[in-house]
Amino acid sequence: MKAPTIKNDILVMLIFSAVILSMPIWLEPLGASYPDLLQKFAIFGIFAVGYNILFGLTGYLSFGHAAFLGVGSYTAVWSFKLLTMNIFPAIIFSVLLSGLFALLIGFITLRRSGIYFSILTLAFAQMFYNLAYSVLTPITNGETGLQLARTDPRVIDRLFSEAGEGLPSTDFFGLAMSGYSGFYVCAIILIVAFFISQRIFHSPFGIKLRAIKSNQTRMKYTGYSTRPYLLTAFVISGMYAGLAGGLMAATDPLAGAERMQWTASGEVVLMTILGGVGTLIGPMLGVGIIKYFENIFSALNEQGLHQAYSFMPDWLSNILVPMTSPFVGEGWHLTLGALFVFIVVFLPGGIMEGIDMIKKLFSKKSSEPDFEPIEKKTTPESGK
Amino acid sequence: MSNIILEIDNVQKSFGGLKALSDLNLKIEEGKVHAIIGPNGAGKSTMLNVCIGQLAPDSGTVTFNGENMIGKAPHEINQAGISRVFQTPEIFPDLSLLQNVMIPAFARQEGAFKMNIFRSLSNENNIQDEACQILEDIGLIEQIHSIAGSLSRGDKRRLELAMCLVQHPKLLLLDEPTAGMARHDTNKTIDLLMKIKEGGMTKIIIEHDMHVVFSVADHISVLAQGTIIASGTPDEIRGNPKVQEAYLGGAHL
């Protein structure tokens, strides 16, 4: 539990940036190196990293963060419709508006803790979801979802050019938001988001959030007003969710209410737990695994399995294919479920706990002491 | 006669039909160690709970440094200068010892809320040094990076004491600081309490162990059935027949 040093933090940042930016290269052999999926990795990464600031640090399990994702998406699409196809104002508005909603919802829901907090947030998210389908149809366009139209005003764009034929596409100051350039924009935003999360984790503010998780009663009798701390964490994570929602709309300018369904809120909880709650990198790993399963495993079929087992003798692959086929294709949920059960039962700290265990195993083998003796200023007084 | 730092005036508190505190009056002098003794269920812990805002009394006032404390939130009372060591240790079990002590130090320096998300914890050298100093005084310096939840019960109590001391409170409330400790640890705690006594910090100490009480207290009050039945110097209390009757069961000390 040594306090992380600044040098260490910079090193982690550099490695993280390198790994994220080189994703198109090292995901190639895994068959996951196409822009759509890469963008999803980055966007859900932002969502999960932000969610972890609330759930990982304070322990408050929100089941309604998809609502902020939805708010971010709708805001971004409206910005594309009314102002400009540049994503810059869109994501700024997404973050601000979802932050505002988070402030409002957090103010009410943080009066309770534990399961009551979870249920309150879930109730709010479901309320948003149903409102989007009913009363708020003028804003959300109901079941069809909010889409771009050629006749949209786009005031800022009109200042520079006439409306072209067909639907315009989103860009970041001229950089197209589709394809690899879209991924790189998302990746750089993810790196910035990760950096901010790292700062929060290693700030006095972050350690106080951890202390609230550890013993909120003690916090109160230690002179802290805990509610503003929780509310700040809630708003920050809501803004992250809004940013992710805005980017979803930026890469695919369409906002639908299904983005706010409770399953979307549940997904980010799963990602965080799978990777490791309260660790910096964990949520990112969770995102990678779940999105990989969702997009790659779900596309595998029996033929694909035969190909994968082609190095084995025929009789073995003939046995293995029927055995494993329920776990791929439509059955990818089964694999994910089994993996989730395994993780929660054996590694409650998520994949990061597993990595720590492996690290310890190796450091023991190398017979070096894995602790640094601390310098003593003076010898502690011995009991008399 | 020195200043009165804490004044409990006519405090009443009932739980259902049970009167936990009735007409409780107590004045605590600044800079003194004031021990509260009394049989189980006399209302000692209830009294402390009222002082720190954990319980609201049915009537009466608690005045600290000339300011009424009734109706204030626990964190406001702490910020006013009252820290408490609980009967069962209230620490941050998931954090390291150093962090456990740094957090109360931040509370004193930064107040009830501060959003410093871009300050690095490893740059807080002053707070860290101060926390190390306290942990050294209390004899836990060697375990500074271990997780507080893994400490023994006695060490947890000492850690909690360190967490309170680092705040330099004007008034420190100790609820049975040596309960469940071995004699050796009890003696160490007495030494520690004597050492911090020199700092001039006012303390209220609730204790069953008479050895501890008569070692550290300047003044003793006896609480029975929710009210103070006797108050005085240790010698006066020792000789008071009423106390011996009510609390000590006639045994001579």
XYZ file of C-alpha atoms in Angstrom:
637
model
C 0.000 0.000 0.000
C 2.841 2.407 -0.694
C 1.655 5.737 -1.930
C 2.068 5.904 -5.702
C 4.712 8.385 -6.762
C 4.356 10.914 -9.547
C 7.048 9.165 -11.549
C 5.101 5.942 -11.336
C 1.918 7.695 -12.461
C 3.607 9.146 -15.518
C 4.972 5.720 -16.426
C 1.499 4.197 -16.160
C 0.096 6.998 -18.305
C 2.723 6.454 -20.996
C 2.170 2.703 -21.119
C -1.595 3.159 -21.138
C -1.415 5.662 -24.005
C 0.880 3.424 -26.005
C -1.335 0.388 -25.515
C -4.517 2.272 -26.456
C -3.060 4.010 -29.492
C -1.517 0.804 -30.819
C -4.755 -1.156 -30.433
C -5.312 -1.376 -34.215
C -1.991 -3.233 -34.448
C -2.061 -5.680 -31.565
C -5.761 -6.478 -31.905
C -5.208 -7.531 -35.505
C -4.355 -11.200 -34.719
C -7.399 -11.368 -32.438
C -9.645 -10.304 -35.289
C -10.853 -7.260 -33.423
C -9.032 -4.586 -35.304
C -11.834 -2.942 -37.199
C -12.784 0.711 -36.523
C -16.329 0.112 -35.262
C -15.201 -2.199 -32.486
C -12.153 -0.100 -31.650
C -14.381 2.940 -31.226
C -16.627 0.903 -28.943
C -13.627 -0.107 -26.819
C -12.632 3.530 -26.385
C -16.151 4.856 -25.750
C -17.180 2.180 -23.276
C -13.752 2.586 -21.724
C -14.622 6.192 -20.926
C -17.988 5.094 -19.546
C -16.473 2.425 -17.294
C -13.517 4.520 -16.127
C -15.963 7.231 -15.077
C -18.355 4.786 -13.462
C -15.466 3.414 -11.439
C -14.885 6.852 -9.903
C -18.260 6.509 -8.217
C -18.553 2.754 -7.654
C -14.882 1.962 -7.187
C -13.999 4.785 -4.845
C -17.159 5.416 -2.830
C -18.763 1.977 -3.123
C -22.092 3.513 -4.123
C -23.546 1.115 -6.698
C -25.515 3.164 -9.204
C -27.860 1.209 -11.421
C -28.873 4.201 -13.467
C -25.809 5.490 -15.238
C -27.265 4.635 -18.644
C -29.593 7.604 -18.151
C -26.605 9.938 -18.417
C -25.386 8.014 -21.443
C -28.764 8.703 -23.056
C -28.772 12.366 -22.062
C -25.318 12.712 -23.631
C -26.414 11.047 -26.865
C -29.571 13.124 -27.301
C -27.700 16.313 -26.517
C -25.008 15.527 -29.062
C -27.508 14.725 -31.818
C -29.376 17.950 -31.099
C -26.109 19.824 -31.353
C -25.515 18.187 -34.759
C -29.005 19.143 -35.854
C -29.058 22.715 -34.616
C -25.466 23.941 -34.576
C -22.797 22.073 -36.443
C -21.583 18.632 -37.397
C -18.348 19.324 -35.539
C -18.346 17.067 -32.492
C -16.507 19.578 -30.304
C -19.540 21.616 -29.168
C -21.613 18.421 -29.134
C -19.496 16.648 -26.551
C -19.092 19.816 -24.481
C -22.872 20.155 -24.267
C -23.233 16.416 -23.599
C -20.865 16.611 -20.654
C -22.434 19.765 -19.226
C -26.030 18.651 -19.550
C -25.433 15.152 -18.188
C -23.495 16.751 -15.339
C -26.505 18.910 -14.591
C -28.809 15.886 -14.612
C -26.365 14.009 -12.398
C -26.375 16.887 -9.945
C -30.149 16.784 -9.753
C -30.470 12.998 -9.501
C -27.502 12.682 -7.169
C -28.913 15.331 -4.880
C -32.023 13.215 -4.382
C -30.633 9.665 -4.506
C -27.579 10.234 -2.293
C -29.870 10.746 0.676
C -29.871 6.971 0.882
C -27.063 4.468 0.707
C -26.644 0.784 -0.071
C -29.459 -1.041 -1.825
C -31.839 1.915 -1.473
C -29.456 4.113 -3.413
C -29.180 1.475 -6.147
C -32.949 1.165 -6.416
C -33.441 4.931 -6.523
C -30.935 5.330 -9.343
C -32.521 2.421 -11.186
C -35.922 4.050 -10.802
C -34.638 7.318 -12.220
C -33.044 5.615 -15.211
C -36.203 3.667 -15.988
C -38.185 6.865 -15.665
C -35.916 8.536 -18.232
C -36.222 5.521 -20.493
C -40.006 5.554 -20.411
C -40.241 9.317 -20.705
C -38.107 9.167 -23.840
C -40.692 6.852 -25.378
C -43.743 8.807 -24.278
C -43.950 12.368 -23.024
C -40.603 13.500 -24.365
C -41.218 12.313 -27.928
C -40.838 15.853 -29.348
C -37.262 15.853 -28.016
C -36.347 12.206 -28.396
C -38.420 11.239 -31.462
C -39.754 8.235 -29.534
C -39.232 4.752 -30.895
C -37.659 5.827 -34.163
C -34.851 7.526 -32.319
C -33.432 10.952 -32.920
C -31.905 11.157 -36.394
C -30.262 13.724 -38.589
C -32.204 15.203 -41.471
C -31.091 17.154 -44.497
C -33.391 20.011 -43.541
C -31.850 20.554 -40.078
C -30.855 24.189 -39.479
C -27.171 23.581 -38.467
C -26.723 27.306 -37.868
C -22.945 27.393 -37.531
C -22.287 25.164 -40.549
C -24.598 27.361 -42.641
C -22.377 30.355 -41.950
C -19.612 28.714 -43.912
C -21.313 26.639 -46.569
C -24.631 25.763 -48.127
C -26.368 22.536 -47.227
C -24.989 19.787 -49.431
C -26.786 16.893 -51.022
C -27.448 13.987 -48.701
C -26.755 13.752 -44.980
C -23.574 15.380 -43.714
C -21.266 13.330 -41.506
C -19.714 14.201 -38.169
C -16.161 15.461 -37.907
C -13.692 16.828 -35.416
C -12.379 20.027 -37.043
C -12.225 18.320 -40.399
C -11.184 14.902 -39.082
C -13.849 12.347 -40.011
C -15.430 10.583 -37.046
C -15.864 7.341 -38.943
C -13.137 4.796 -39.527
C -9.718 4.875 -37.905
C -9.571 8.652 -37.521
C -12.766 8.403 -35.459
C -11.108 5.792 -33.293
C -8.044 7.980 -32.726
C -10.213 10.922 -31.651
C -12.053 8.663 -29.197
C -8.788 7.112 -28.035
C -7.220 10.474 -27.261
C -10.329 11.533 -25.338
C -10.128 8.210 -23.468
C -6.497 8.889 -22.571
C -7.398 12.330 -21.231
C -10.330 10.810 -19.316
C -8.066 8.133 -17.888
C -5.528 10.755 -16.868
C -8.178 12.727 -14.974
C -9.371 9.546 -13.290
C -5.786 8.737 -12.275
C -5.405 12.222 -10.779
C -8.627 11.771 -8.819
C -7.547 8.341 -7.569
C -4.260 9.713 -6.259
C -5.510 13.011 -4.859
C -6.513 13.794 -1.278
C -10.058 13.966 -2.645
C -9.806 10.404 -3.949
C -8.455 9.006 -0.719
C -11.336 10.640 1.143
C -13.785 8.930 -1.211
C -12.113 5.619 -0.386
C -12.412 6.456 3.284
C -16.148 7.037 2.841
C -16.393 3.564 1.319
C -14.376 2.111 4.163
C -16.198 3.737 7.096
C -18.609 6.570 6.484
C -19.455 6.938 10.181
C -15.824 7.605 11.030
C -15.667 10.156 8.221
C -18.501 12.130 9.765
C -16.949 12.130 13.228
C -13.633 13.106 11.654
C -15.084 16.411 10.539
C -16.091 15.671 6.967
C -19.376 16.515 5.407
C -19.666 13.347 3.323
C -22.646 14.285 1.124
C -20.803 16.912 -1.005
C -17.987 14.421 -1.570
C -20.407 11.767 -2.767
C -22.297 14.252 -4.907
C -19.086 15.450 -6.564
C -18.089 11.871 -7.371
C -21.585 11.187 -8.696
C -21.546 14.255 -10.926
C -18.059 13.500 -12.254
C -19.021 9.952 -13.157
C -22.273 11.232 -14.678
C -20.245 13.605 -16.847
C -18.034 10.731 -17.986
C -21.169 8.810 -18.949
C -22.460 11.877 -20.803
C -19.142 12.151 -22.637
C -19.372 8.502 -23.658
C -22.959 9.028 -24.805
C -21.931 12.080 -26.797
C -19.165 10.124 -28.498
C -21.550 7.293 -29.329
C -23.690 9.813 -31.148
C -20.590 11.328 -32.732
C -19.475 8.043 -34.261
C -23.014 7.078 -35.239
C -25.344 10.115 -35.253
C -28.425 8.438 -33.936
C -29.825 8.429 -30.410
C -32.375 5.904 -29.252
C -33.988 5.339 -25.903
C -32.782 1.736 -25.682
C -29.418 3.213 -24.761
C -30.972 4.135 -21.401
C -32.432 0.755 -20.616
C -31.429 -0.896 -17.353
C -29.412 -3.517 -19.217
C -27.066 -0.751 -20.339
C -26.626 0.341 -16.728
C -26.053 -3.271 -15.740
C -23.429 -3.726 -18.442
C -21.147 -1.063 -17.005
C -21.490 -2.627 -13.548
C -20.450 -5.976 -15.022
C -17.498 -4.419 -16.835
C -16.264 -2.736 -13.672
C -16.631 -5.826 -11.484
C -15.119 -8.133 -14.096
C -12.030 -5.961 -14.460
C -11.615 -5.033 -10.812
C -13.618 -2.520 -8.802
C -11.622 0.431 -7.536
C -8.555 -0.282 -9.674
C -7.476 2.144 -12.356
C -6.996 -0.295 -15.224
C -9.608 -2.890 -14.237
C -12.684 -1.289 -15.812
C -10.794 -0.922 -19.081
C -10.016 -4.665 -19.065
C -13.659 -5.424 -18.311
C -14.734 -3.314 -21.270
C -12.268 -5.074 -23.532
C -13.458 -8.529 -22.547
C -17.187 -7.853 -22.672
C -17.066 -5.967 -25.961
C -14.782 -8.584 -27.461
C -17.166 -11.357 -26.476
C -20.158 -9.394 -27.706
C -18.643 -8.732 -31.124
C -16.278 -11.615 -31.843
C -17.618 -14.632 -29.968
C -21.119 -13.828 -31.086
C -20.004 -13.958 -34.712
C -18.375 -17.396 -34.437
C -20.309 -20.326 -35.869
C -19.613 -24.045 -36.255
C -17.609 -23.496 -39.396
C -15.508 -20.967 -37.606
C -14.915 -23.454 -34.815
C -13.849 -26.135 -37.283
C -11.367 -23.674 -38.665
C -10.093 -22.796 -35.207
C -9.564 -26.477 -34.393
C -8.070 -27.286 -37.775
C -4.660 -27.967 -36.252
C -6.119 -30.906 -34.275
C -6.820 -34.408 -35.581
C -10.271 -34.750 -37.108
C -11.710 -37.080 -34.483
C -10.797 -34.595 -31.706
C -12.213 -31.561 -33.446
C -15.364 -33.552 -34.224
C -15.834 -34.007 -30.480
C -14.814 -30.500 -29.493
C -16.972 -28.586 -31.959
C -20.340 -29.815 -30.626
C -19.051 -29.378 -27.089
C -18.016 -25.763 -27.535
C -20.579 -24.558 -30.049
C -23.216 -23.716 -27.413
C -20.730 -21.209 -26.011
C -20.239 -19.212 -29.205
C -22.534 -17.455 -31.631
C -25.897 -16.862 -30.017
C -24.561 -18.525 -26.884
C -21.872 -15.954 -26.149
C -23.914 -14.802 -23.173
C -23.377 -18.258 -21.699
C -19.603 -17.894 -21.910
C -19.749 -14.429 -20.457
C -22.041 -15.605 -17.658
C -19.750 -18.519 -16.822
C -16.746 -16.206 -16.825
C -18.566 -13.728 -14.590
C -19.541 -16.427 -12.091
C -15.973 -17.703 -12.068
C -14.567 -14.225 -11.455
C -17.000 -13.299 -8.688
C -16.537 -16.610 -6.867
C -12.787 -17.014 -7.185
C -11.506 -13.506 -7.809
C -13.852 -11.041 -6.122
C -11.312 -8.334 -6.899
C -11.748 -8.980 -10.622
C -9.083 -9.686 -13.194
C -6.774 -7.170 -11.513
C -6.743 -9.376 -8.408
C -5.726 -12.298 -10.581
C -2.905 -10.249 -12.078
C -1.764 -9.228 -8.587
C -1.720 -12.860 -7.500
C 0.403 -13.829 -10.482
C 2.750 -10.925 -9.765
C 3.156 -12.051 -6.154
C 3.838 -15.597 -7.271
C 6.661 -14.384 -9.478
C 8.160 -12.023 -6.938
C 8.277 -14.849 -4.409
C 9.999 -17.116 -6.894
C 12.669 -14.540 -7.563
C 13.365 -14.670 -3.812
C 13.618 -10.911 -3.567
C 11.822 -9.289 -0.694
C 8.639 -7.762 -2.114
C 8.496 -5.038 0.495
C 10.682 -2.041 1.029
C 11.771 -1.560 4.596
C 10.825 1.933 5.687
C 13.394 4.208 7.142
C 12.978 4.788 10.789
C 13.807 8.236 12.019
C 14.458 6.999 15.505
C 13.993 3.656 17.101
C 10.479 3.330 18.408
C 10.351 3.281 22.161
C 10.237 -0.199 23.505
C 7.592 -1.079 26.054
C 8.999 -0.462 29.461
C -10.118 28.520 38.395
C -9.541 27.878 34.724
C -12.030 28.188 31.894
C -14.971 25.884 31.481
C -14.569 24.386 28.004
C -17.591 22.103 27.967
C -20.788 22.558 29.871
C -23.582 20.010 29.867
C -26.666 21.654 31.272
C -29.808 19.803 32.355
C -29.599 17.223 29.602
C -32.402 14.649 29.423
C -32.516 11.644 27.131
C -34.961 8.750 27.150
C -35.106 5.659 24.990
C -38.747 4.666 25.082
C -39.528 4.352 28.769
C -35.905 4.133 29.814
C -34.380 7.306 31.132
C -30.763 7.161 30.034
C -29.848 10.669 31.149
C -31.849 12.690 33.638
C -30.896 16.204 34.680
C -27.293 15.680 33.706
C -25.094 18.625 34.635
C -21.368 18.592 34.075
C -18.676 21.215 33.715
C -15.320 20.327 32.199
C -12.340 22.561 32.936
C -9.919 23.390 30.172
C -6.674 21.467 30.197
C -7.829 18.836 32.678
C -8.330 15.122 32.367
C -11.808 14.415 33.550
C -12.766 10.795 34.169
C -16.352 9.595 34.169
C -16.966 6.380 36.016
C -20.155 4.566 36.817
C -21.807 1.150 36.632
C -22.922 -0.388 33.357
C -25.975 1.342 31.923
C -25.336 4.512 33.871
C -25.476 6.562 30.669
C -21.779 7.226 30.139
C -21.679 6.420 26.451
C -25.037 8.121 25.902
C -23.513 11.254 27.361
C -20.644 11.146 24.868
C -23.061 10.434 22.026
C -24.962 13.584 22.927
C -21.718 15.580 23.044
C -20.642 14.598 19.512
C -24.046 14.991 17.896
C -24.710 11.288 17.412
C -27.820 11.600 19.582
C -30.067 14.592 20.052
C -31.076 15.085 23.700
C -34.753 15.474 24.587
C -33.958 18.693 26.381
C -31.017 20.619 27.807
C -27.964 22.191 26.211
C -24.365 21.301 25.537
C -22.111 24.336 25.316
C -18.600 23.990 23.933
C -16.290 26.998 24.024
C -19.306 29.246 24.520
C -21.155 27.796 21.538
C -24.302 25.681 21.656
C -23.649 22.260 20.096
C -27.200 20.929 20.086
C -28.600 20.490 16.593
C -25.192 20.604 14.917
C -24.115 17.850 12.549
C -21.353 15.508 13.764
C -18.820 16.952 11.324
C -19.512 20.507 12.511
C -18.954 19.451 16.096
C -15.685 17.792 15.114
C -14.599 20.893 13.206
C -15.360 22.933 16.331
C -12.700 20.878 18.099
C -14.147 17.709 19.628
C -12.716 14.314 18.630
C -13.813 10.984 19.952
C -12.309 7.543 20.376
C -15.139 5.026 20.214
C -15.720 2.007 22.388
C -15.356 -0.286 19.388
C -12.572 1.085 17.190
C -13.892 3.148 14.288
C -11.074 3.222 11.757
C -10.829 2.899 7.975
C -10.169 -0.848 7.735
C -9.429 -0.865 3.982
C -6.792 1.855 4.062
C -3.196 1.866 5.230
C -2.280 3.156 8.671
C -0.649 6.191 7.134
C -3.783 7.023 5.152
C -5.907 6.436 8.248
C -3.999 9.153 10.050
C -3.627 11.471 7.059
C -7.385 11.740 6.534
C -8.135 13.356 9.912
C -5.121 15.611 9.370
C -6.657 16.776 6.096
C -9.947 17.407 7.879
C -8.231 19.816 10.232
C -6.337 21.546 7.445
C -8.991 21.686 4.750
C -12.288 21.785 6.602
C -15.427 19.781 5.976
C -15.226 19.765 2.175
C -12.554 20.540 -0.363
C -12.477 19.460 -3.981
C -8.775 19.203 -4.691
C -8.915 16.527 -7.356
C -5.742 17.626 -9.104
C -3.439 17.705 -6.094
C -1.227 14.705 -5.801
C -1.320 12.833 -2.528
C 2.404 12.166 -2.720
C 3.035 15.931 -2.644
C 1.383 16.336 0.746
C 4.641 16.096 2.619
C 3.626 18.159 5.650
C 0.572 16.055 6.337
C 2.534 12.883 5.739
C 5.333 13.882 8.100
C 2.854 14.838 10.764
C 1.040 11.525 10.416
C 4.349 9.642 10.633
C 5.284 11.558 13.769
C 2.028 10.644 15.515
C 2.311 7.017 14.426
C 5.813 6.947 15.815
C 4.673 8.411 19.136
C 2.008 5.783 19.339
C 4.356 2.963 18.380
C 2.829 1.884 15.078
C 5.444 3.365 12.748
C 6.703 -0.025 11.601
C 3.319 -1.031 10.192
C 2.689 2.280 8.482
C 1.912 0.751 5.080
C -0.111 -2.232 6.234
C -3.886 -2.323 6.009
C -5.563 -1.084 9.162
C -8.129 -3.891 9.123
C -5.359 -6.419 9.732
C -4.293 -4.904 13.060
C -5.023 -6.501 16.413
C -7.838 -4.992 18.438
C -5.479 -3.204 20.792
C -3.528 -1.702 17.900
C -6.751 -0.583 16.253
C -7.593 1.330 19.415
C -4.192 2.956 19.421
C -4.559 3.819 15.745
C -7.899 5.445 16.447
C -6.292 7.446 19.213
C -3.613 8.566 16.745
C -6.341 9.586 14.297
C -7.888 11.784 16.966
C -4.586 13.218 18.209
C -3.467 14.327 14.757
C -6.431 16.682 14.703
C -5.141 18.474 17.821
C -8.659 18.668 19.201
C -9.517 21.080 21.969
C -11.449 18.306 23.634
C -10.774 14.601 23.300
C -13.416 12.084 24.320
C -12.153 8.604 25.129
C -14.654 5.806 25.543
C -12.937 3.011 27.457
C -9.594 3.324 25.695
C -8.160 0.261 27.426
C -11.149 -2.104 27.415
C -10.128 -5.575 26.360
C -6.416 -4.771 26.477
C -3.797 -6.871 28.215
C -2.169 -5.276 31.276
C 0.994 -4.586 29.319
C -0.920 -2.696 26.612
C -2.961 -0.893 29.248
C 0.230 0.420 30.819
C 1.467 1.568 27.441
C -1.781 3.427 26.881
C -1.523 5.059 30.304
C 1.996 6.246 29.452
C 0.686 7.630 26.213
C -2.189 9.413 27.885
C 0.215 10.902 30.449
C 2.454 12.070 27.631
C -0.297 13.835 25.724
C -1.592 15.270 28.982
C 1.412 17.558 29.005
C 0.162 19.091 25.757
C -2.712 20.692 27.625
C -5.451 18.918 25.695
C -8.692 18.628 27.622
C -9.909 15.053 27.893
C -12.993 13.256 29.052
C -12.272 9.622 29.678
C -14.778 6.910 30.382
C -13.134 3.921 31.989
C -13.918 0.870 34.065
C -10.338 0.140 34.944
C -9.751 2.003 38.219
C -6.010 1.637 37.807
C -6.222 3.733 34.644
C -8.675 6.212 36.148
C -6.611 6.982 39.227
C -3.397 7.133 37.172
C -4.471 9.767 34.697
C -7.467 11.714 36.004
C -7.338 15.186 37.545
C -10.988 15.109 38.288
C -13.524 12.325 38.558
C -17.294 12.381 38.210
C -19.460 9.434 39.075
C -22.465 8.813 36.905
C -25.290 6.562 38.101
C -28.751 6.205 36.607
C -28.218 9.068 34.206
C -27.113 11.673 36.672
C -23.917 12.790 38.380
C -23.904 11.601 41.987
C -20.455 12.784 42.949
C -17.669 14.867 41.543
C -14.231 15.743 42.838
C -10.521 14.996 42.867
C -9.466 11.352 42.882
C -8.834 11.502 46.629
C -12.259 12.958 47.342
C -13.928 10.286 45.212
C -11.964 7.547 46.912
C -13.193 8.706 50.283
C -16.758 9.419 49.282
C -19.053 6.878 51.000
C -21.864 7.577 48.553
C -19.687 6.500 45.648
C -18.486 3.437 47.447
C -22.072 2.538 48.159
C -23.474 3.160 44.653
C -20.700 2.064 42.444
C -17.890 0.334 44.181
C -20.238 -1.819 46.206
C -18.611 -0.786 49.482
C -15.206 -2.198 48.517
C -12.324 -0.041 49.589
C -9.870 1.175 47.013
